[in-house]
């Protein structure tokens, strides 16, 4: 009996080992893509397209597995040994962690692919209730008394950090704007936040299902998806005058692909994201494509907004993280006494 | 008399064993406990040890951490207390009375065990949110549950209920009804019978149930996180702060908080165990 239970316990491990071994055999290849939450549908589509493309090019049958979760959680899983061949995360800070904490990739990773290794982009927009009863037009309206703003906690949610920085960037661009006035603005904004969910999907549920708040700060792709799923009779999208260019980065995980011998296919997988086909799939899932031709085709979906980048305004993610979201940073100061 | 004493003596010398030897089973116990409990725990201690005493003290005494510890342990204690009272009631009814659908009600008690905690959290939040079934009724009374510390207590009460009921049930079933009848024939009132005869037997299992429910509440993350609102200094539980630290790749800081929770929980458990032994001894002497 005891022996049998040992065998039962070992079986999954064995199966994993076999699965890993099987990838080395010619003709059948597996890839693991560790991604964040809202990309589930995007990569389901993209994986099918890429597997078909790879089959015609090399004859190999490719099985792509997806793993989804909070961006930071996924990065930690890869650091702790999740054998992901590629990561497609929400912000460069989490990919940087693979360099600093795990030495899994070289620190030049962001220069290896075009456009800061972000094949598609997004931005932060507002989702308001049908008819926009509180007349929310721009960031300035979010700090009015009586306006409930829903956004997740930037300390636990990668997506929420984009929201925070977008608000900060707006305040900086106002006449006479500086770091002090920006912090003042963001403080007033968070005084209007009644619930700090731990993740972006949680905030969407709080806003849509629980009916809390007047405006949800959301990624454009999430807002467009929510608007399509629920119909225009419940929510509508408001595009602010200025927002931040959210660049979700992708990278191969060198240590993993070298061990598993999947470097070529992993690189091909990421490069194909930049092809017209890959860009088209991204656009269909409401991510802004980089490719100008595809962008022109979907111009009606993505309104023109003045977009600032984290590199230009905040000196990159490492610095933004240290200034704003580390313990004792500007976000903590808002809630500190 | 002499024969029975001899028999007892013999049985004392050579106890009949149902399971194989003491050495083997103790060995397994120790290995198992080490693998499952001690090794992960010591890993936590080791990881936080890297930051030094001062860093450790600074990390765990910030106002936010202290506020979260107060909420986590306070809400868990309150929830366990509520469960001790109402769990006793439920266990009593389930053991002492016959009624239709009793088995169904009995199975219902286990539901908080079986339900994934996130599902429980989402369901509770949907109920208590201002537009939920219950929230809609109590909001006009000025009572806010969802997204307040009160919501944390509600979630912890929900997940803790089975622990109290399930520890009390077998003891209640074992209670000798004749003792109660004897008390009644000696002129004790219903209340006197309960306080003098039944309660002393129930104390130890009630304390165990309380301790289990309390421990579960302190460690709970999944269900609480949805209903708490997670406002800094107000409705943040300590496990959320641990996740927050992990999100910043601050492993030592996260484990430092974990160690504080561990030590506090362990001390409280030891205290409750001692209390239980004392209650047992007192009851035994009577």
Coordinates of C-alpha atoms in Angstrom, one line a residue:
Chain A
X1 CA 0.0 0.0 0.0
X2 CA 2.7 2.4 1.0
X3 CA 4.6 1.5 -2.1
X4 CA 1.7 2.2 -4.3
X5 CA 1.1 5.6 -2.8
X6 CA 4.7 6.4 -3.4
X7 CA 4.3 5.5 -7.0
X8 CA 1.2 7.7 -7.2
X9 CA 3.1 10.6 -5.7
X10 CA 6.0 10.1 -8.1
X11 CA 3.8 9.7 -11.2
X12 CA 3.2 13.4 -11.9
X13 CA 6.9 14.2 -11.4
X14 CA 7.7 11.4 -13.8
X15 CA 5.2 12.6 -16.3
X16 CA 6.7 16.1 -16.2
X17 CA 10.2 14.6 -16.7
X18 CA 9.0 12.6 -19.6
X19 CA 7.2 15.6 -21.1
X20 CA 10.4 17.6 -20.8
X21 CA 12.3 14.7 -22.4
X22 CA 9.8 14.4 -25.2
X23 CA 10.5 18.0 -26.3
X24 CA 14.0 16.9 -27.3
X25 CA 12.6 14.3 -29.7
X26 CA 12.5 15.7 -33.3
X27 CA 9.1 16.6 -34.7
X28 CA 7.2 17.5 -31.5
X29 CA 8.1 20.6 -29.6
X30 CA 6.4 22.2 -26.6
X31 CA 6.7 25.8 -25.5
X32 CA 5.6 27.4 -22.2
X33 CA 4.5 31.0 -22.3
X34 CA 4.2 32.6 -18.9
X35 CA 2.0 35.6 -19.3
X36 CA -0.3 37.9 -17.2
X37 CA -4.0 37.8 -16.8
X38 CA -5.7 39.8 -19.6
X39 CA -3.7 38.2 -22.4
X40 CA -5.4 34.8 -22.1
X41 CA -7.6 35.2 -25.2
X42 CA -4.9 37.0 -27.2
X43 CA -2.4 34.2 -26.8
X44 CA -5.0 31.4 -27.3
X45 CA -5.5 32.9 -30.8
X46 CA -1.9 33.7 -31.5
X47 CA -0.7 30.2 -30.4
X48 CA -2.9 28.6 -33.0
X49 CA -1.7 30.9 -35.7
X50 CA 2.0 30.5 -34.8
X51 CA 1.8 26.7 -34.5
X52 CA 0.3 26.6 -38.0
X53 CA 3.1 28.9 -39.3
X54 CA 5.8 26.9 -37.6
X55 CA 4.5 23.7 -39.0
X56 CA 4.7 24.9 -42.6
X57 CA 8.1 26.4 -42.0
X58 CA 9.8 23.5 -40.2
X59 CA 7.4 20.6 -40.2
X60 CA 7.5 20.4 -36.4
X61 CA 4.3 20.0 -34.5
X62 CA 4.3 22.6 -31.8
X63 CA 2.3 22.5 -28.6
X64 CA 2.2 25.8 -26.8
X65 CA 1.1 25.9 -23.1
X66 CA 0.0 29.1 -21.5
X67 CA 0.3 30.1 -17.9
X68 CA -1.5 33.2 -16.7
X69 CA -1.5 35.1 -13.4
X70 CA -0.6 38.4 -11.9
X71 CA 2.5 39.8 -13.7
X72 CA 4.7 39.9 -10.6
X73 CA 3.5 36.5 -9.5
X74 CA 4.5 35.0 -12.9
X75 CA 7.9 36.5 -12.8
X76 CA 8.4 35.1 -9.3
X77 CA 7.3 31.7 -10.5
X78 CA 9.9 31.8 -13.3
X79 CA 12.6 32.9 -10.9
X80 CA 11.6 30.0 -8.6
X81 CA 11.9 27.5 -11.4
X82 CA 8.8 27.5 -13.6
X83 CA 10.3 26.3 -16.9
X84 CA 8.8 29.1 -19.1
X85 CA 10.5 29.4 -22.5
X86 CA 9.1 32.9 -23.0
X87 CA 7.6 35.5 -20.7
X88 CA 5.1 38.0 -21.9
X89 CA 4.4 40.3 -18.9
X90 CA 2.7 43.5 -18.0
X91 CA 5.7 45.7 -17.3
X92 CA 9.4 45.8 -17.8
X93 CA 10.1 45.9 -14.1
X94 CA 8.9 42.3 -13.8
X95 CA 11.2 41.1 -16.6
X96 CA 14.0 43.1 -15.1
X97 CA 13.5 41.0 -12.0
X98 CA 14.5 37.9 -14.1
X99 CA 17.8 39.6 -14.6
X100 CA 18.4 40.8 -11.0
X101 CA 16.9 38.0 -9.0
X102 CA 17.4 35.0 -11.1
X103 CA 20.2 35.9 -13.7
X104 CA 17.9 34.1 -16.2
X105 CA 18.4 36.6 -19.0
X106 CA 21.0 39.1 -19.9
X107 CA 20.4 42.7 -18.8
X108 CA 20.3 43.8 -22.5
X109 CA 17.1 41.9 -23.0
X110 CA 15.0 44.9 -23.9
X111 CA 17.2 45.8 -26.9
X112 CA 17.0 42.3 -28.4
X113 CA 13.7 42.9 -30.1
X114 CA 12.3 46.1 -31.8
X115 CA 10.2 48.7 -29.9
X116 CA 11.6 48.1 -26.4
X117 CA 10.6 44.4 -26.9
X118 CA 7.0 45.4 -26.7
X119 CA 5.3 44.1 -29.9
X120 CA 2.0 45.7 -28.9
X121 CA 1.0 48.6 -26.6
X122 CA -2.0 49.8 -24.7
X123 CA -2.9 52.8 -22.6
X124 CA -5.0 53.7 -19.6
X125 CA -8.5 55.0 -20.3
X126 CA -11.6 55.5 -18.2
X127 CA -14.7 53.3 -18.0
X128 CA -17.7 55.2 -16.8
X129 CA -21.4 54.3 -16.3
X130 CA -23.8 54.6 -19.1
X131 CA -24.5 58.2 -20.1
X132 CA -21.5 59.3 -18.0
X133 CA -23.8 60.8 -15.2
X134 CA -20.8 62.4 -13.3
X135 CA -19.6 64.1 -16.5
X136 CA -16.1 62.7 -16.3
X137 CA -14.0 63.9 -19.2
X138 CA -10.4 64.0 -18.0
X139 CA -8.1 63.3 -15.2
X140 CA -9.0 66.5 -13.4
X141 CA -12.6 65.3 -12.9
X142 CA -11.3 62.3 -10.9
X143 CA -10.4 64.4 -7.9
X144 CA -13.8 66.2 -7.7
X145 CA -15.5 65.5 -4.4
X146 CA -18.1 62.8 -4.7
X147 CA -16.5 61.0 -7.6
X148 CA -15.7 57.3 -6.8
X149 CA -12.6 56.1 -8.5
X150 CA -11.9 52.3 -8.8
X151 CA -8.3 51.2 -9.3
X152 CA -6.3 48.3 -7.9
X153 CA -3.5 48.7 -5.4
X154 CA -0.3 49.6 -7.3
X155 CA 1.7 47.7 -4.7
X156 CA 0.1 44.4 -5.7
X157 CA -1.0 45.0 -9.2
X158 CA 1.3 45.8 -12.1
X159 CA -1.5 47.2 -14.1
X160 CA -2.4 49.7 -11.3
X161 CA 1.1 51.1 -11.5
X162 CA 0.4 52.3 -15.1
X163 CA -2.8 54.0 -13.7
X164 CA -0.8 55.7 -11.0
X165 CA 1.9 56.9 -13.4
X166 CA -0.7 58.1 -15.9
X167 CA -2.3 60.3 -13.3
X168 CA 1.0 61.6 -12.2
X169 CA 2.0 62.4 -15.8
X170 CA -1.2 64.3 -16.3
X171 CA -0.6 66.4 -13.2
X172 CA 3.0 67.1 -14.3
X173 CA 1.8 68.5 -17.7
X174 CA -0.6 71.0 -16.1
X175 CA 0.6 74.6 -16.0
X176 CA 3.1 74.9 -13.1
X177 CA 3.1 71.2 -12.6
X178 CA 6.0 69.7 -10.6
X179 CA 6.6 66.7 -8.4
X180 CA 4.9 68.3 -5.4
X181 CA 1.8 69.3 -7.3
X182 CA 1.7 65.9 -8.9
X183 CA 1.8 64.1 -5.6
X184 CA -0.9 66.4 -4.3
X185 CA -3.1 65.5 -7.3
X186 CA -2.5 61.8 -6.9
X187 CA -3.2 62.0 -3.2
X188 CA -6.6 63.7 -3.9
X189 CA -7.3 61.1 -6.5
X190 CA -6.7 58.2 -4.0
X191 CA -8.9 59.9 -1.4
X192 CA -11.7 59.2 -3.9
X193 CA -10.8 55.5 -4.1
X194 CA -13.2 53.4 -1.8
X195 CA -11.7 50.0 -2.5
X196 CA -8.2 48.9 -3.4
X197 CA -8.4 45.5 -5.0
X198 CA -5.3 43.4 -5.3
X199 CA -5.6 43.0 -9.1
X200 CA -7.0 44.5 -12.2
X201 CA -9.7 41.9 -12.8
X202 CA -10.8 42.3 -9.1
X203 CA -11.3 46.1 -9.8
X204 CA -13.3 45.4 -12.9
X205 CA -15.6 43.1 -10.9
X206 CA -15.9 45.7 -8.1
X207 CA -16.9 48.4 -10.7
X208 CA -19.1 46.4 -13.0
X209 CA -20.7 43.7 -10.8
X210 CA -20.8 45.4 -7.4
X211 CA -21.7 48.7 -8.8
X212 CA -19.1 50.6 -6.7
X213 CA -17.6 53.9 -7.9
X214 CA -18.3 56.1 -10.9
X215 CA -15.1 55.5 -13.0
X216 CA -12.8 52.6 -13.4
X217 CA -9.2 53.2 -14.5
X218 CA -8.5 50.4 -16.9
X219 CA -6.2 49.2 -19.6
X220 CA -7.7 50.2 -23.0
X221 CA -7.8 46.5 -24.1
X222 CA -9.7 45.6 -20.9
X223 CA -12.0 48.5 -21.3
X224 CA -12.8 47.7 -24.9
X225 CA -13.4 44.1 -24.0
X226 CA -15.6 45.0 -21.1
X227 CA -17.6 47.4 -23.3
X228 CA -18.0 44.7 -25.9
X229 CA -19.0 42.0 -23.4
X230 CA -21.5 44.1 -21.5
X231 CA -22.8 46.3 -24.3
X232 CA -23.0 50.0 -24.5
X233 CA -26.1 50.1 -22.3
X234 CA -24.1 49.6 -19.1
X235 CA -20.7 51.3 -19.5
X236 CA -18.9 53.6 -21.9
X237 CA -15.3 54.5 -22.5
X238 CA -13.9 58.0 -21.9
X239 CA -10.6 58.8 -23.4
X240 CA -8.6 61.4 -21.4
X241 CA -6.5 64.2 -22.9
X242 CA -3.3 62.5 -22.0
X243 CA -2.3 59.1 -20.9
X244 CA 0.6 56.7 -20.6
X245 CA 2.0 54.4 -23.3
X246 CA 1.8 51.0 -21.6
X247 CA 4.4 48.7 -23.2
X248 CA 4.0 45.1 -22.1
X249 CA 7.3 43.5 -22.8
X250 CA 8.2 40.0 -24.1
X251 CA 11.4 38.1 -23.7
X252 CA 12.8 34.6 -24.1
X253 CA 14.2 33.1 -20.9
X254 CA 17.7 32.2 -22.0
X255 CA 18.5 29.7 -19.2
X256 CA 15.4 27.7 -19.9
X257 CA 15.6 27.7 -23.7
X258 CA 19.3 26.7 -23.6
X259 CA 18.5 23.9 -21.2
X260 CA 15.6 22.6 -23.3
X261 CA 17.0 23.3 -26.7
X262 CA 14.1 25.5 -27.7
X263 CA 15.9 28.8 -28.4
X264 CA 15.1 28.9 -32.2
X265 CA 11.4 28.2 -31.7
X266 CA 11.1 30.6 -28.8
X267 CA 12.7 33.4 -30.7
X268 CA 10.6 32.6 -33.7
X269 CA 7.5 32.7 -31.4
X270 CA 8.3 36.3 -30.3
X271 CA 9.4 37.6 -33.7
X272 CA 6.2 36.4 -35.3
X273 CA 4.4 38.8 -32.9
X274 CA 5.8 41.7 -35.0
X275 CA 4.7 40.2 -38.3
X276 CA 1.5 41.6 -40.0
X277 CA -0.3 38.4 -38.9
X278 CA 0.8 38.7 -35.3
X279 CA 0.0 42.4 -35.2
X280 CA -3.4 41.8 -36.7
X281 CA -4.2 39.3 -33.9
X282 CA -3.0 41.7 -31.2
X283 CA -5.3 44.5 -32.7
X284 CA -8.2 42.1 -32.8
X285 CA -7.8 41.7 -29.1
X286 CA -7.7 45.4 -28.5
X287 CA -3.9 45.8 -28.1
X288 CA -2.5 48.7 -30.1
X289 CA -0.3 47.3 -32.9
X290 CA 3.1 48.8 -33.7
X291 CA 2.9 48.0 -37.4
X292 CA 1.8 51.2 -39.1
X293 CA -0.3 49.5 -41.8
X294 CA -2.2 47.3 -39.3
X295 CA -2.6 50.4 -37.0
X296 CA -4.1 52.4 -39.9
X297 CA -6.6 49.5 -40.5
X298 CA -7.7 49.6 -36.9
X299 CA -7.5 53.4 -36.5
X300 CA -11.3 53.6 -35.7
X301 CA -10.8 51.3 -32.7
X302 CA -8.0 53.2 -31.1
X303 CA -8.6 56.9 -30.7
X304 CA -5.6 59.3 -30.8
X305 CA -4.3 60.3 -27.4
X306 CA -1.2 62.2 -26.3
X307 CA 0.8 59.3 -24.9
X308 CA 3.9 59.7 -22.7
X309 CA 6.3 56.9 -22.0
X310 CA 7.7 55.7 -18.7
X311 CA 11.3 56.2 -20.0
X312 CA 10.7 59.8 -20.9
X313 CA 8.8 61.0 -17.9
X314 CA 9.9 58.6 -15.1
X315 CA 13.4 57.6 -16.2
X316 CA 12.5 53.9 -16.7
X317 CA 10.8 51.3 -14.6
X318 CA 13.6 50.7 -12.1
X319 CA 13.5 54.3 -11.1
X320 CA 9.8 54.7 -11.2
X321 CA 9.5 51.6 -9.0
X322 CA 12.0 53.0 -6.5
X323 CA 10.4 56.5 -6.4
X324 CA 6.8 55.6 -6.3
X325 CA 6.0 52.0 -5.3
X326 CA 8.9 50.8 -3.1
X327 CA 8.2 50.9 0.7
X328 CA 8.2 54.5 1.8
X329 CA 7.7 55.7 -1.8
X330 CA 5.2 58.4 -3.0
X331 CA 2.3 55.9 -2.9
X332 CA 3.0 54.9 0.7
X333 CA 3.3 58.6 1.6
X334 CA -0.3 59.1 0.5
X335 CA -1.5 56.7 3.1
X336 CA 1.2 57.5 5.7
X337 CA 0.5 59.9 8.5
Chain B
X1 CA -9.9 -8.9 43.2
X2 CA -6.4 -10.3 43.2
X3 CA -7.0 -12.0 39.9
X4 CA -8.2 -8.8 38.2
X5 CA -5.2 -6.9 39.6
X6 CA -2.9 -9.5 38.1
X7 CA -4.7 -9.3 34.8
X8 CA -4.4 -5.5 34.8
X9 CA -0.8 -5.7 35.7
X10 CA -0.2 -8.1 32.8
X11 CA -2.1 -6.0 30.3
X12 CA 0.0 -3.0 31.5
X13 CA 3.2 -4.8 30.9
X14 CA 2.3 -6.1 27.5
X15 CA -0.2 -3.8 25.9
X16 CA -1.8 -5.3 22.8
X17 CA -0.8 -3.2 19.8
X18 CA -3.2 -2.6 17.0
X19 CA -0.5 -0.9 14.8
X20 CA 3.2 -1.9 14.4
X21 CA 5.7 -0.7 17.0
X22 CA 6.0 2.6 18.7
X23 CA 9.5 3.2 17.3
X24 CA 8.4 2.9 13.7
X25 CA 5.3 5.1 14.1
X26 CA 7.1 7.8 16.1
X27 CA 9.8 7.8 13.5
X28 CA 7.3 8.3 10.7
X29 CA 5.6 11.0 12.8
X30 CA 8.8 13.0 13.2
X31 CA 9.9 12.6 9.6
X32 CA 6.4 13.5 8.3
X33 CA 6.1 16.6 10.6
X34 CA 9.6 17.7 9.7
X35 CA 8.9 17.4 6.0
X36 CA 5.5 19.0 6.0
X37 CA 5.8 21.6 8.7
X38 CA 9.3 22.2 10.1
X39 CA 11.3 22.4 6.9
X40 CA 9.1 25.1 5.2
X41 CA 9.0 27.0 8.5
X42 CA 12.7 27.0 9.1
X43 CA 13.2 28.1 5.5
X44 CA 11.0 31.1 6.4
X45 CA 13.1 31.8 9.5
X46 CA 16.4 31.5 7.5
X47 CA 15.3 33.8 4.8
X48 CA 14.3 36.6 7.1
X49 CA 17.5 36.0 9.2
X50 CA 19.5 37.5 6.3
X51 CA 18.2 41.0 7.1
X52 CA 19.6 41.3 10.6
X53 CA 17.8 42.2 13.8
X54 CA 17.5 45.9 13.1
X55 CA 16.2 45.5 9.6
X56 CA 13.8 42.9 10.9
X57 CA 12.5 45.1 13.7
X58 CA 12.1 48.1 11.3
X59 CA 10.2 46.0 8.8
X60 CA 7.6 44.6 11.2
X61 CA 6.9 47.7 13.3
X62 CA 5.8 50.2 10.6
X63 CA 2.3 51.7 11.3
X64 CA 0.8 49.8 8.4
X65 CA 2.2 46.4 9.6
X66 CA 1.0 47.0 13.1
X67 CA -2.5 48.1 11.9
X68 CA -2.7 44.9 9.8
X69 CA -1.6 42.7 12.6
X70 CA -4.3 44.3 14.8
X71 CA -6.9 43.6 12.2
X72 CA -5.8 40.1 11.3
X73 CA -5.6 38.9 14.9
X74 CA -8.5 41.0 16.2
X75 CA -10.9 40.0 13.5
X76 CA -9.9 36.4 13.7
X77 CA -10.5 36.4 17.5
X78 CA -13.8 38.1 17.1
X79 CA -14.9 35.7 14.4
X80 CA -13.8 32.7 16.4
X81 CA -15.7 34.0 19.4
X82 CA -18.9 34.4 17.3
X83 CA -18.3 30.9 16.0
X84 CA -17.8 29.5 19.5
X85 CA -21.2 30.8 20.5
X86 CA -23.2 30.0 17.4
X87 CA -21.2 26.9 16.5
X88 CA -22.1 25.4 19.9
X89 CA -25.8 26.2 19.2
X90 CA -25.6 24.5 15.8
X91 CA -23.8 21.4 17.1
X92 CA -26.3 21.2 20.0
X93 CA -29.3 21.3 17.6
X94 CA -27.7 18.8 15.2
X95 CA -27.0 16.3 18.0
X96 CA -30.0 16.7 20.3
X97 CA -32.9 17.1 18.0
X98 CA -34.5 15.3 15.1
X99 CA -35.9 17.3 12.3
X100 CA -36.5 17.0 8.6
X101 CA -33.5 17.6 6.3
X102 CA -31.2 17.2 9.2
X103 CA -28.6 15.4 7.1
X104 CA -28.8 18.2 4.6
X105 CA -28.2 20.8 7.3
X106 CA -25.4 18.7 8.7
X107 CA -23.7 18.6 5.3
X108 CA -24.2 22.4 4.9
X109 CA -21.9 22.9 7.9
X110 CA -18.9 21.5 5.9
X111 CA -19.5 23.8 2.9
X112 CA -17.0 26.4 4.1
X113 CA -14.4 23.7 4.2
X114 CA -15.0 22.5 0.7
X115 CA -15.6 25.8 -1.1
X116 CA -12.5 27.3 -2.7
X117 CA -11.8 30.4 -0.5
X118 CA -11.9 32.8 -3.5
X119 CA -15.4 31.6 -4.3
X120 CA -16.5 32.2 -0.8
X121 CA -15.0 35.7 -0.9
X122 CA -16.7 36.6 -4.1
X123 CA -20.0 35.2 -2.9
X124 CA -19.9 37.1 0.4
X125 CA -18.8 40.3 -1.4
X126 CA -21.7 39.9 -3.8
X127 CA -24.1 39.5 -0.9
X128 CA -22.8 42.4 1.3
X129 CA -21.9 44.9 -1.4
X130 CA -24.1 48.0 -1.4
X131 CA -26.0 46.5 -4.3
X132 CA -26.1 42.9 -2.9
X133 CA -29.1 41.2 -1.3
X134 CA -28.0 41.8 2.3
X135 CA -26.0 44.9 1.6
X136 CA -29.0 46.6 0.1
X137 CA -30.9 46.0 3.4
X138 CA -28.3 47.1 5.9
X139 CA -26.8 50.0 4.0
X140 CA -29.7 52.3 4.7
X141 CA -29.2 51.5 8.4
X142 CA -25.8 53.0 8.2
X143 CA -24.1 49.5 8.4
X144 CA -21.4 48.9 5.9
X145 CA -20.0 45.4 5.8
X146 CA -18.3 44.9 2.4
X147 CA -15.0 46.8 2.0
X148 CA -14.7 47.5 5.8
X149 CA -13.0 45.6 8.7
X150 CA -16.5 44.2 9.5
X151 CA -16.3 42.4 6.1
X152 CA -13.1 40.7 7.3
X153 CA -14.9 39.4 10.4
X154 CA -17.8 38.1 8.3
X155 CA -15.5 36.2 5.9
X156 CA -13.5 34.8 8.8
X157 CA -16.7 33.7 10.6
X158 CA -17.9 32.0 7.5
X159 CA -14.7 29.9 7.0
X160 CA -14.3 29.1 10.7
X161 CA -17.8 27.7 11.4
X162 CA -17.1 24.0 10.6
X163 CA -14.1 23.9 13.0
X164 CA -16.2 24.6 16.1
X165 CA -19.2 22.5 15.1
X166 CA -17.2 19.5 14.0
X167 CA -15.0 19.4 17.2
X168 CA -18.1 19.8 19.5
X169 CA -20.4 17.3 17.7
X170 CA -18.7 14.0 18.8
X171 CA -18.3 15.2 22.4
X172 CA -22.0 16.1 22.5
X173 CA -22.9 12.7 21.1
X174 CA -20.8 11.0 23.8
X175 CA -22.5 13.0 26.6
X176 CA -24.3 10.7 29.0
X177 CA -27.9 11.7 29.1
X178 CA -28.4 9.9 32.3
X179 CA -26.2 12.3 34.1
X180 CA -28.4 15.1 33.1
X181 CA -31.5 13.2 34.2
X182 CA -29.7 12.5 37.5
X183 CA -29.1 16.2 37.9
X184 CA -32.7 16.9 37.2
X185 CA -33.9 14.4 39.8
X186 CA -31.6 16.0 42.4
X187 CA -33.5 19.2 41.7
X188 CA -31.1 21.1 39.4
X189 CA -32.8 23.6 37.0
X190 CA -32.1 23.4 33.3
X191 CA -29.6 26.2 33.5
X192 CA -27.9 24.7 36.5
X193 CA -27.6 21.4 34.6
X194 CA -26.0 23.2 31.7
X195 CA -23.5 25.2 33.6
X196 CA -22.6 22.6 36.2
X197 CA -22.9 19.3 34.3
X198 CA -22.6 19.9 30.6
X199 CA -20.4 23.0 30.3
X200 CA -17.4 21.5 32.0
X201 CA -17.3 18.6 29.5
X202 CA -17.7 21.0 26.6
X203 CA -14.9 23.5 27.6
X204 CA -12.0 21.6 26.2
X205 CA -13.5 20.8 22.7
X206 CA -14.9 24.3 22.6
X207 CA -11.5 25.8 23.2
X208 CA -10.1 23.5 20.5
X209 CA -12.7 24.6 18.0
X210 CA -12.1 28.2 18.9
X211 CA -8.4 27.8 18.4
X212 CA -8.8 26.1 15.1
X213 CA -11.3 28.7 13.8
X214 CA -9.0 31.4 15.1
X215 CA -5.9 30.0 13.4
X216 CA -7.8 29.5 10.2
X217 CA -9.0 33.1 10.3
X218 CA -5.5 34.5 10.9
X219 CA -4.1 32.7 7.9
X220 CA -7.0 33.3 5.6
X221 CA -6.2 35.2 2.4
X222 CA -8.5 34.1 -0.5
X223 CA -11.9 35.0 0.9
X224 CA -10.9 38.0 2.9
X225 CA -9.1 39.8 0.1
X226 CA -12.3 40.3 -1.9
X227 CA -14.5 41.7 0.9
X228 CA -11.9 43.7 2.8
X229 CA -11.4 46.7 0.5
X230 CA -7.7 46.6 1.4
X231 CA -7.4 50.2 2.4
X232 CA -4.0 50.9 4.0
X233 CA -4.1 51.3 7.8
X234 CA -7.9 50.4 7.8
X235 CA -8.7 47.1 6.2
X236 CA -5.4 45.5 5.1
X237 CA -4.8 42.0 6.6
X238 CA -1.2 40.9 7.2
X239 CA -1.2 38.2 4.5
X240 CA -1.9 41.0 2.0
X241 CA 1.1 42.9 3.2
X242 CA 3.2 39.7 2.7
X243 CA 1.9 39.5 -0.9
X244 CA 2.7 43.2 -1.3
X245 CA 6.3 42.6 -0.2
X246 CA 6.6 39.6 -2.5
X247 CA 5.3 41.7 -5.4
X248 CA 8.3 44.0 -4.8
X249 CA 10.6 40.9 -4.8
X250 CA 11.3 41.7 -1.1
X251 CA 11.6 38.1 0.0
X252 CA 13.3 38.9 3.4
X253 CA 10.6 41.5 4.2
X254 CA 7.8 39.1 3.4
X255 CA 9.3 36.3 5.4
X256 CA 9.9 38.7 8.3
X257 CA 6.1 39.4 8.4
X258 CA 5.5 35.7 8.1
X259 CA 7.7 35.0 11.0
X260 CA 5.9 37.5 13.2
X261 CA 2.6 35.9 12.3
X262 CA 4.0 32.5 13.0
X263 CA 5.4 33.4 16.4
X264 CA 2.2 35.2 17.5
X265 CA 0.0 32.3 16.3
X266 CA 2.2 29.7 17.9
X267 CA 2.3 31.5 21.2
X268 CA -1.5 31.9 21.2
X269 CA -2.0 28.2 20.3
X270 CA 0.3 27.2 23.2
X271 CA -1.7 29.4 25.5
X272 CA -5.0 27.9 24.4
X273 CA -3.5 24.4 24.7
X274 CA -2.5 25.2 28.3
X275 CA -5.9 26.6 29.0
X276 CA -7.4 23.4 27.6
X277 CA -5.2 21.2 29.7
X278 CA -6.2 23.2 32.8
X279 CA -9.9 22.9 31.9
X280 CA -9.5 19.2 31.4
X281 CA -7.7 18.7 34.7
X282 CA -10.3 20.7 36.6
X283 CA -13.1 18.8 35.1
X284 CA -11.3 15.5 35.7
X285 CA -10.9 16.2 39.4
X286 CA -14.5 17.0 39.9

